[in-house]
């Protein structure tokens, strides 16, 4: 499949008529003398040369007004070779060495190219883009010269009985969102690992709690895919939403432990006006279920309001909201350290909740500060 490597194709103005294209035959001719037309004999007499008739012309040939410019379309890469070509073209347009070559250089040459090249950001998604994803793309656009979005429903992070086949796939709409937010390249492959990888990354203890306790292997599959994407895209910055708090903790630890040369940036959770965290899975909710789902954000707000009284009060306040909600089956409600998801009794903490509303599993979380005094602890 060929790639259009122009993210913002320049459209030349529609040409006008070429200079000098008007021939003499195109000019209006002088009208014959009316008297000669009435008297045939008069036509035999030599006639004076007719004065040329002046034909007014516009100074310039009118052209139709240009159509309003729309958002530039991102380059769409559907496999690794197309992605590589698109990324090389991005660097070349900025006058930088393609980073795949630059990173094979040694010593000062590599260091120089690393600092002089454009800043590249990546936003990894599974598609079905909504305003939460758009906020990630906007954050990336404000901090990077190049923005790459990936759209891939990762089979490695879905367990048995989960909604891999049911997961929404809306590529045409997703590309429109990417265009609107100024994405340069969209990597939307049909497959990443073929055959499935024998070697996978492991989230270790971080992947065995909270979401990992309910979804064994989920974070191993997620990290394997994220690590692969980081190698393919070579970004300087990687943006992830804070709604998937455990995912963000795992990715940051992977990057630190395995020395990935990338900075991970967490972006605040995007919410609907009524407080519901934006999620691709929200489309599965019926109107009644969507109303029921608001209990998650209300529970988090209740927990924050009680945070001054310590950890037990936080869990009690949030739990009371969830217990009173109809149609909400709670999987977990936990306070955890934002660094390692371990137990926390004071200082910065995450309040995390997961629940099923109907058949749809939803997660949410909020940051808070627990008191350090003896009463709160």
Coordinates of C-alpha atoms in Angstrom, one line a residue:
X1 CA 0.0 0.0 0.0
X2 CA 1.4 3.4 -0.9
X3 CA 1.6 6.3 1.5
X4 CA 0.7 9.9 0.8
X5 CA 3.6 11.6 2.6
X6 CA 2.1 15.0 2.4
X7 CA 0.2 15.9 5.6
X8 CA -0.9 19.2 4.3
X9 CA -1.0 19.1 0.5
X10 CA -0.3 22.5 -1.1
X11 CA -2.9 23.2 -3.6
X12 CA -1.6 25.5 -6.4
X13 CA -4.0 28.3 -7.3
X14 CA -6.1 27.4 -10.2
X15 CA -4.3 28.8 -13.3
X16 CA -5.9 31.5 -15.3
X17 CA -5.8 31.8 -19.0
X18 CA -2.2 31.9 -20.3
X19 CA -0.8 35.2 -21.3
X20 CA -1.0 35.8 -25.1
X21 CA -3.7 33.1 -25.5
X22 CA -6.2 35.6 -26.9
X23 CA -5.8 35.5 -30.7
X24 CA -6.8 38.1 -33.3
X25 CA -9.7 35.9 -34.3
X26 CA -11.0 36.2 -30.7
X27 CA -11.3 40.0 -31.0
X28 CA -14.6 41.5 -31.9
X29 CA -14.5 42.7 -35.6
X30 CA -15.5 46.3 -36.7
X31 CA -19.0 46.6 -37.9
X32 CA -19.4 47.3 -41.7
X33 CA -20.6 50.7 -42.8
X34 CA -24.4 50.8 -42.7
X35 CA -24.5 53.0 -45.8
X36 CA -22.5 50.5 -47.7
X37 CA -24.9 47.8 -46.7
X38 CA -27.8 49.9 -48.0
X39 CA -26.1 50.9 -51.3
X40 CA -24.2 48.1 -53.0
X41 CA -22.5 50.6 -55.3
X42 CA -21.0 52.3 -52.3
X43 CA -19.3 49.1 -51.4
X44 CA -17.2 49.3 -54.5
X45 CA -15.6 52.6 -53.4
X46 CA -12.4 52.4 -51.4
X47 CA -13.4 52.8 -47.8
X48 CA -11.4 54.5 -45.2
X49 CA -9.7 52.1 -42.7
X50 CA -12.1 51.4 -39.8
X51 CA -11.0 52.6 -36.3
X52 CA -10.4 49.6 -34.1
X53 CA -13.1 49.2 -31.5
X54 CA -11.7 49.3 -27.9
X55 CA -12.7 46.3 -25.9
X56 CA -12.5 46.8 -22.1
X57 CA -10.8 44.0 -20.2
X58 CA -10.3 43.4 -16.6
X59 CA -6.8 44.0 -15.2
X60 CA -6.7 40.4 -14.1
X61 CA -8.7 37.4 -15.1
X62 CA -11.3 36.7 -12.4
X63 CA -10.8 33.4 -10.5
X64 CA -13.2 31.6 -8.2
X65 CA -12.7 32.3 -4.5
X66 CA -10.8 29.5 -2.8
X67 CA -12.7 27.0 -0.7
X68 CA -12.2 27.4 3.1
X69 CA -9.2 25.4 4.2
X70 CA -10.0 22.3 6.2
X71 CA -7.8 20.4 8.6
X72 CA -4.7 18.8 7.1
X73 CA -5.1 15.0 6.8
X74 CA -2.6 13.0 8.6
X75 CA -0.5 10.4 6.9
X76 CA -2.0 6.9 7.6
X77 CA 0.5 4.1 7.9
X78 CA -1.0 0.5 7.9
X79 CA 2.2 -1.5 8.5
X80 CA 5.7 -1.1 9.9
X81 CA 7.3 -0.2 6.6
X82 CA 4.8 2.6 5.9
X83 CA 5.3 3.9 9.4
X84 CA 9.0 4.0 9.0
X85 CA 8.7 5.9 5.7
X86 CA 6.2 8.4 7.2
X87 CA 8.5 9.1 10.2
X88 CA 11.6 9.5 8.0
X89 CA 9.6 12.0 5.9
X90 CA 8.6 13.9 9.0
X91 CA 12.3 14.4 10.0
X92 CA 13.4 15.2 6.5
X93 CA 10.8 18.0 6.2
X94 CA 12.2 19.6 9.3
X95 CA 15.8 19.3 7.9
X96 CA 16.8 16.7 10.6
X97 CA 18.4 13.4 10.1
X98 CA 15.9 10.6 10.2
X99 CA 16.2 9.4 13.8
X100 CA 16.4 5.7 12.9
X101 CA 19.8 6.6 11.3
X102 CA 20.7 9.2 13.9
X103 CA 20.3 6.7 16.7
X104 CA 22.8 4.3 15.0
X105 CA 25.4 7.0 15.2
X106 CA 28.0 7.0 18.0
X107 CA 29.4 9.6 20.3
X108 CA 29.0 13.3 19.8
X109 CA 27.3 13.0 16.5
X110 CA 24.5 11.0 18.0
X111 CA 24.2 13.4 21.0
X112 CA 24.1 16.4 18.6
X113 CA 21.4 15.0 16.4
X114 CA 19.4 14.0 19.5
X115 CA 19.3 17.5 20.7
X116 CA 18.8 19.2 17.4
X117 CA 16.0 17.1 16.0
X118 CA 12.3 17.9 16.4
X119 CA 10.4 16.8 19.4
X120 CA 8.1 13.8 18.6
X121 CA 5.2 12.8 20.7
X122 CA 3.0 9.6 20.6
X123 CA -0.5 9.1 21.8
X124 CA -1.4 5.4 21.9
X125 CA -5.1 4.4 21.6
X126 CA -7.4 1.5 20.7
X127 CA -9.6 3.7 18.6
X128 CA -13.2 4.7 19.1
X129 CA -11.7 8.2 19.9
X130 CA -13.7 10.6 22.1
X131 CA -13.0 13.9 23.8
X132 CA -10.6 12.2 26.3
X133 CA -8.4 11.0 23.5
X134 CA -8.7 14.5 21.8
X135 CA -7.4 16.1 25.0
X136 CA -4.3 13.8 24.9
X137 CA -3.7 14.8 21.3
X138 CA -4.1 18.5 22.1
X139 CA -1.6 18.1 25.0
X140 CA 0.8 16.4 22.7
X141 CA 0.4 19.1 20.0
X142 CA 1.2 21.9 22.4
X143 CA 4.5 20.2 23.6
X144 CA 5.8 18.5 20.4
X145 CA 6.8 19.4 16.9
X146 CA 5.6 16.0 15.6
X147 CA 2.5 14.1 16.8
X148 CA 2.0 10.4 16.1
X149 CA -1.3 8.7 17.1
X150 CA -1.5 4.9 17.1
X151 CA -4.9 3.1 16.7
X152 CA -4.8 -0.6 17.4
X153 CA -7.1 -2.9 19.4
X154 CA -4.4 -4.9 21.2
X155 CA -5.5 -8.6 21.6
X156 CA -2.7 -9.2 24.1
X157 CA -4.5 -7.3 26.8
X158 CA -7.9 -9.0 26.4
X159 CA -8.5 -12.0 28.5
X160 CA -10.9 -14.9 27.9
X161 CA -14.5 -13.7 27.7
X162 CA -13.6 -10.1 27.4
X163 CA -14.9 -7.7 24.7
X164 CA -12.1 -7.9 22.1
X165 CA -14.6 -8.7 19.2
X166 CA -17.1 -6.3 20.6
X167 CA -14.7 -3.4 21.1
X168 CA -15.9 -0.5 18.9
X169 CA -13.9 0.1 15.7
X170 CA -14.5 3.5 14.1
X171 CA -11.4 4.2 12.0
X172 CA -13.0 6.8 9.6
X173 CA -14.3 8.9 12.6
X174 CA -11.0 8.4 14.4
X175 CA -9.1 9.8 11.5
X176 CA -11.3 12.8 11.4
X177 CA -10.5 13.5 15.1
X178 CA -6.8 13.1 14.4
X179 CA -7.1 15.6 11.5
X180 CA -8.9 18.1 13.7
X181 CA -6.3 17.9 16.4
X182 CA -3.3 18.3 14.0
X183 CA -1.9 14.8 14.1
X184 CA 0.9 14.2 11.6
X185 CA 1.0 10.5 11.4
X186 CA -1.6 7.8 12.3
X187 CA -0.3 4.3 12.7
X188 CA -3.3 2.0 12.3
X189 CA -2.0 -1.5 11.6
X190 CA -4.2 -4.6 11.3
X191 CA -1.6 -6.6 13.2
X192 CA 1.5 -5.8 15.3
X193 CA 2.8 -9.2 16.4
X194 CA 2.4 -12.0 13.9
X195 CA 2.8 -14.6 15.1
X196 CA 2.0 -13.8 18.7
X197 CA 5.1 -13.0 20.6
X198 CA 6.8 -15.8 22.5
X199 CA 8.6 -13.1 24.7
X200 CA 6.4 -10.6 26.5
X201 CA 7.0 -8.0 29.1
X202 CA 5.7 -8.6 32.6
X203 CA 4.1 -6.0 34.9
X204 CA 5.3 -8.1 37.9
X205 CA 3.6 -7.3 41.2
X206 CA 2.1 -4.1 39.7
X207 CA 0.0 -6.2 37.4
X208 CA -1.4 -8.5 40.0
X209 CA -3.5 -6.1 42.0
X210 CA -6.6 -4.0 41.3
X211 CA -7.4 -4.4 37.6
X212 CA -4.8 -7.2 37.4
X213 CA -6.5 -9.3 40.0
X214 CA -9.7 -9.3 37.9
X215 CA -7.9 -9.4 34.5
X216 CA -4.9 -11.7 34.8
X217 CA -2.3 -11.0 32.1
X218 CA -3.9 -7.7 31.1
X219 CA -1.0 -5.5 32.0
X220 CA 1.6 -7.9 30.6
X221 CA -0.1 -7.6 27.2
X222 CA -0.5 -3.9 27.6
X223 CA 3.2 -3.3 28.4
X224 CA 4.3 -5.6 25.5
X225 CA 2.3 -3.6 23.1
X226 CA 3.4 -0.2 24.5
X227 CA 7.0 -1.2 24.5
X228 CA 6.8 -2.3 20.9
X229 CA 5.1 0.9 19.9
X230 CA 7.8 3.0 21.6
X231 CA 10.5 1.1 19.6
X232 CA 8.6 1.6 16.4
X233 CA 7.8 5.3 16.8
X234 CA 10.9 6.5 18.6
X235 CA 9.1 9.3 20.5
X236 CA 10.6 11.8 22.9
X237 CA 7.2 12.2 24.8
X238 CA 4.4 9.7 25.4
X239 CA 1.0 10.9 26.6
X240 CA -1.4 8.7 28.5
X241 CA -4.6 9.5 30.4
X242 CA -4.8 9.4 34.1
X243 CA -8.1 7.6 34.0
X244 CA -6.2 4.4 33.6
X245 CA -4.2 5.1 36.6
X246 CA -2.8 1.5 37.1
X247 CA -1.7 1.5 33.4
X248 CA 0.1 4.8 33.8
X249 CA 1.9 3.5 36.9
X250 CA 3.0 0.3 35.1
X251 CA 4.2 2.2 32.0
X252 CA 6.2 4.7 34.1
X253 CA 7.9 1.9 36.0
X254 CA 8.6 0.0 32.7
X255 CA 10.2 3.1 31.2
X256 CA 12.4 3.6 34.3
X257 CA 13.3 0.0 34.9
X258 CA 14.1 -0.9 31.2
X259 CA 15.8 2.5 30.4
X260 CA 13.4 3.6 27.6
X261 CA 14.5 7.0 26.2
X262 CA 11.1 8.6 26.5
X263 CA 9.3 11.0 28.9
X264 CA 5.9 9.7 30.0
X265 CA 3.3 12.5 30.6
X266 CA 0.0 11.9 32.4
X267 CA -3.0 14.0 31.3
X268 CA -6.0 14.7 33.5
X269 CA -9.1 12.5 33.1
X270 CA -11.6 14.0 30.7
X271 CA -15.2 14.0 32.0
X272 CA -18.7 14.7 30.8
X273 CA -20.4 17.8 32.2
X274 CA -22.1 15.6 34.7
X275 CA -18.9 14.0 35.9
X276 CA -18.8 10.7 34.1
X277 CA -15.3 9.8 33.0
X278 CA -15.1 9.6 29.2
X279 CA -14.5 6.1 28.0
X280 CA -14.9 4.2 24.7
X281 CA -17.0 1.7 26.7
X282 CA -19.6 4.3 27.6
X283 CA -21.3 3.6 24.2
X284 CA -22.5 0.3 25.6
X285 CA -24.5 1.9 28.4
X286 CA -28.3 2.4 28.1
X287 CA -29.7 5.7 29.2
X288 CA -30.7 4.2 32.6
X289 CA -27.3 2.6 33.0
X290 CA -25.5 5.8 32.1
X291 CA -27.4 7.5 35.0
X292 CA -26.4 4.6 37.3
X293 CA -22.8 5.0 36.3
X294 CA -22.6 8.5 37.7
X295 CA -22.3 6.8 41.1
X296 CA -18.6 6.2 40.4
X297 CA -17.7 9.8 40.1
X298 CA -20.0 10.8 43.0
X299 CA -18.2 8.2 45.2
X300 CA -14.8 9.6 44.3
X301 CA -16.0 13.1 45.1
X302 CA -17.4 11.9 48.5
X303 CA -14.0 10.3 49.2
X304 CA -12.1 13.5 48.5
X305 CA -14.5 15.5 50.7
X306 CA -13.8 13.1 53.6
X307 CA -10.0 13.0 53.0
X308 CA -9.2 15.3 55.9
X309 CA -10.5 12.6 58.3
X310 CA -8.1 10.0 57.0
X311 CA -8.1 6.8 54.9
X312 CA -10.9 4.9 56.7
X313 CA -13.2 7.9 56.3
X314 CA -12.4 8.2 52.6
X315 CA -13.3 4.6 52.0
X316 CA -16.4 4.7 54.1
X317 CA -17.8 7.8 52.4
X318 CA -17.1 6.5 48.9
X319 CA -18.4 3.1 49.8
X320 CA -21.7 4.5 51.1
X321 CA -22.4 6.2 47.7
X322 CA -21.7 3.0 45.8
X323 CA -23.8 0.9 48.2
X324 CA -26.8 3.1 47.6
X325 CA -26.5 3.1 43.9
X326 CA -28.8 0.9 41.7
X327 CA -27.4 -1.2 39.0
X328 CA -23.7 -0.9 40.1
X329 CA -21.8 -4.0 41.0
X330 CA -18.5 -2.9 42.7
X331 CA -15.3 -4.9 41.9
X332 CA -13.0 -2.9 44.0
X333 CA -12.7 0.4 45.9
X334 CA -9.1 1.0 47.1
X335 CA -6.7 3.6 48.3
X336 CA -3.2 3.1 46.8
X337 CA 0.1 4.8 46.4
X338 CA 0.5 6.7 43.1
X339 CA 4.1 5.4 42.9
X340 CA 3.7 1.6 43.3
X341 CA 0.0 1.0 44.1
X342 CA 0.9 -0.2 47.5
X343 CA -1.0 0.6 50.7
X344 CA -1.1 4.2 51.7
X345 CA -2.3 5.9 54.9
X346 CA -0.9 9.4 54.6
X347 CA 0.3 11.8 51.9
X348 CA -0.5 11.6 48.2
X349 CA -2.9 8.8 47.3
X350 CA -5.1 7.4 44.6
X351 CA -8.7 6.5 45.2
X352 CA -9.6 3.9 42.6
X353 CA -12.9 2.2 41.8
X354 CA -14.0 -0.5 39.3
X355 CA -17.6 -1.6 38.8
X356 CA -19.9 -3.2 36.3
X357 CA -22.9 -1.3 35.2
X358 CA -25.0 -3.8 33.4
X359 CA -22.5 -5.8 31.4
X360 CA -20.1 -2.9 31.0
X361 CA -17.0 -2.6 33.2
X362 CA -16.0 0.9 34.1
X363 CA -13.0 2.3 36.0
X364 CA -12.3 5.7 37.5
X365 CA -10.0 7.3 40.0
X366 CA -9.0 10.5 41.7
X367 CA -6.0 11.9 43.4
X368 CA -6.2 13.2 47.0
X369 CA -4.0 14.0 50.0
X370 CA -4.4 12.1 53.2
X371 CA -3.4 13.9 56.5
X372 CA -0.2 13.0 58.3
X373 CA -1.5 13.7 61.8
X374 CA -2.2 10.9 64.2
X375 CA -6.0 11.4 64.0
X376 CA -6.1 11.1 60.2
X377 CA -3.6 8.3 60.0

